[in-house]
Amino acid sequence: MKIAVASDHAGFEMKDFIAKTLSEKSYDVLDLGTSDCSSVDYPTFADKMAHCILEHQADLGILVCGTGIGISIRANRHKGIRAALLYSDEVAQMAKQHNNANVIVFGGRTMDKDDVLRRIDIFLNTQFEGGRHQKRIDLLDL
Ligand code: RB5
């Protein structure tokens, strides 16, 4: 499974931590930047991720900014992107089960690293239910 990661400066440390951890777990990780803590604009990295996912260069995207909010807002402006901010374990499960999110999002300044890793694990180990949820997902992109 190929997982793309991207962040702004406020999410850089968390993004780097996620990338290293997933690589150690043998996931194929594609790092779209940013590459250090210098100030950058989160919409740029949300756009890079959206293009990557929509062009099928990765199976899942992980985005990080300070709160996860700005980068989510921008990512979700791209038709076909379903970016979910995983602010709890329950939400991590539902984001896959009901929304089949193709991008998951975290707050580098607002979330704990262990919580983030556990939520990634929950998301990856949950199945999309399909059925009525697929119908609703189809309605998102009309
Ligand atoms: C950057 O300072 C910060 O505003 C950004 O990372 C994010 O939290 C925006 O939603």
CSV table of C-alpha atoms in Angstrom, one decimal, residues 44-141:
chain,number,residue,atom,x,y,z
A,44,THR,CA,0.0,24.5,-1.3
A,45,PHE,CA,0.5,21.1,0.4
A,46,ALA,CA,-3.2,20.3,0.4
A,47,ASP,CA,-3.2,20.9,-3.4
A,48,LYS,CA,-0.1,18.7,-3.9
A,49,MET,CA,-1.9,15.9,-2.0
A,50,ALA,CA,-5.2,16.3,-3.8
A,51,HIS,CA,-3.4,15.9,-7.2
A,52,CYS,CA,-1.4,12.9,-6.0
A,53,ILE,CA,-4.6,11.1,-4.9
A,54,LEU,CA,-6.7,12.1,-7.8
A,55,GLU,CA,-3.9,10.9,-10.2
A,56,HIS,CA,-3.7,7.6,-8.3
A,57,GLN,CA,-0.1,8.1,-7.3
A,58,ALA,CA,-1.0,6.8,-3.8
A,59,ASP,CA,-3.8,4.8,-2.2
A,60,LEU,CA,-4.1,7.1,0.9
A,61,GLY,CA,-3.0,10.6,1.8
A,62,ILE,CA,-2.1,11.9,5.3
A,63,LEU,CA,-2.0,15.6,5.8
A,64,VAL,CA,-0.8,17.6,8.8
A,65,CYS,CA,-1.0,21.3,9.7
A,66,GLY,CA,-1.1,23.0,13.1
A,67,THR,CA,-4.7,22.1,13.8
A,68,GLY,CA,-5.5,20.0,10.8
A,69,ILE,CA,-8.3,22.5,10.0
A,70,GLY,CA,-6.9,24.7,7.2
A,71,ILE,CA,-5.3,21.9,5.3
A,72,SER,CA,-8.6,19.9,5.5
A,73,ILE,CA,-10.7,22.8,4.2
A,74,ARG,CA,-8.4,23.2,1.2
A,75,ALA,CA,-8.1,19.5,0.4
A,76,ASN,CA,-11.9,19.1,0.5
A,77,ARG,CA,-12.3,21.8,-2.2
A,78,HIS,CA,-11.0,19.3,-4.7
A,79,LYS,CA,-13.8,17.2,-6.2
A,80,GLY,CA,-13.1,13.5,-5.4
A,81,ILE,CA,-11.2,14.2,-2.2
A,82,ARG,CA,-12.7,13.1,1.1
A,83,ALA,CA,-10.4,14.5,3.7
A,84,ALA,CA,-11.3,13.6,7.3
A,85,LEU,CA,-9.8,15.2,10.5
A,86,LEU,CA,-9.3,12.2,12.9
A,87,TYR,CA,-9.9,14.0,16.2
A,88,SER,CA,-10.9,10.8,18.1
A,89,ASP,CA,-10.5,7.0,17.8
A,90,GLU,CA,-14.2,6.6,17.1
A,91,VAL,CA,-14.0,9.2,14.3
A,92,ALA,CA,-10.9,7.3,12.8
A,93,GLN,CA,-13.2,4.2,12.5
A,94,MET,CA,-16.2,6.1,11.1
A,95,ALA,CA,-14.1,8.0,8.6
A,96,LYS,CA,-13.4,4.7,6.9
A,97,GLN,CA,-16.6,2.8,7.7
A,98,HIS,CA,-19.0,5.5,6.5
A,99,ASN,CA,-17.0,8.1,4.6
A,100,ASN,CA,-14.3,6.0,2.9
A,101,ALA,CA,-11.9,8.9,3.4
A,102,ASN,CA,-9.1,9.0,0.9
A,103,VAL,CA,-7.1,11.6,2.9
A,104,ILE,CA,-6.8,11.5,6.7
A,105,VAL,CA,-5.7,14.6,8.6
A,106,PHE,CA,-4.0,15.4,11.9
A,107,GLY,CA,-3.1,18.5,14.0
A,108,GLY,CA,0.6,18.7,14.6
A,109,ARG,CA,0.2,21.2,17.4
A,110,THR,CA,-3.0,19.8,18.9
A,111,MET,CA,-2.6,16.0,18.9
A,112,ASP,CA,-0.4,13.5,20.7
A,113,LYS,CA,1.9,11.3,18.6
A,114,ASP,CA,0.6,8.1,20.2
A,115,ASP,CA,-3.0,9.1,19.5
A,116,VAL,CA,-2.1,9.8,15.9
A,117,LEU,CA,-0.4,6.5,15.3
A,118,ARG,CA,-3.3,4.6,17.0
A,119,ARG,CA,-5.9,6.4,14.8
A,120,ILE,CA,-3.9,5.6,11.6
A,121,ASP,CA,-3.9,2.0,12.7
A,122,ILE,CA,-7.6,2.0,13.4
A,123,PHE,CA,-8.4,3.6,10.0
A,124,LEU,CA,-6.2,1.2,8.1
A,125,ASN,CA,-7.8,-1.8,9.9
A,126,THR,CA,-11.4,-0.8,9.3
A,127,GLN,CA,-13.4,-1.7,6.2
A,128,PHE,CA,-15.7,0.6,4.3
A,129,GLU,CA,-19.3,-0.6,4.7
A,130,GLY,CA,-20.5,0.5,1.2
A,131,GLY,CA,-24.2,0.2,0.5
A,132,ARG,CA,-26.1,3.3,1.7
A,133,HIS,CA,-22.8,5.0,2.4
A,134,GLN,CA,-21.6,4.6,-1.2
A,135,LYS,CA,-24.8,6.3,-2.4
A,136,ARG,CA,-24.1,9.2,-0.1
A,137,ILE,CA,-20.5,9.5,-1.1
A,138,ASP,CA,-21.6,9.6,-4.8
A,139,LEU,CA,-23.8,12.5,-3.9
A,140,LEU,CA,-20.8,14.5,-2.5
A,141,ASP,CA,-19.3,14.9,-6.0
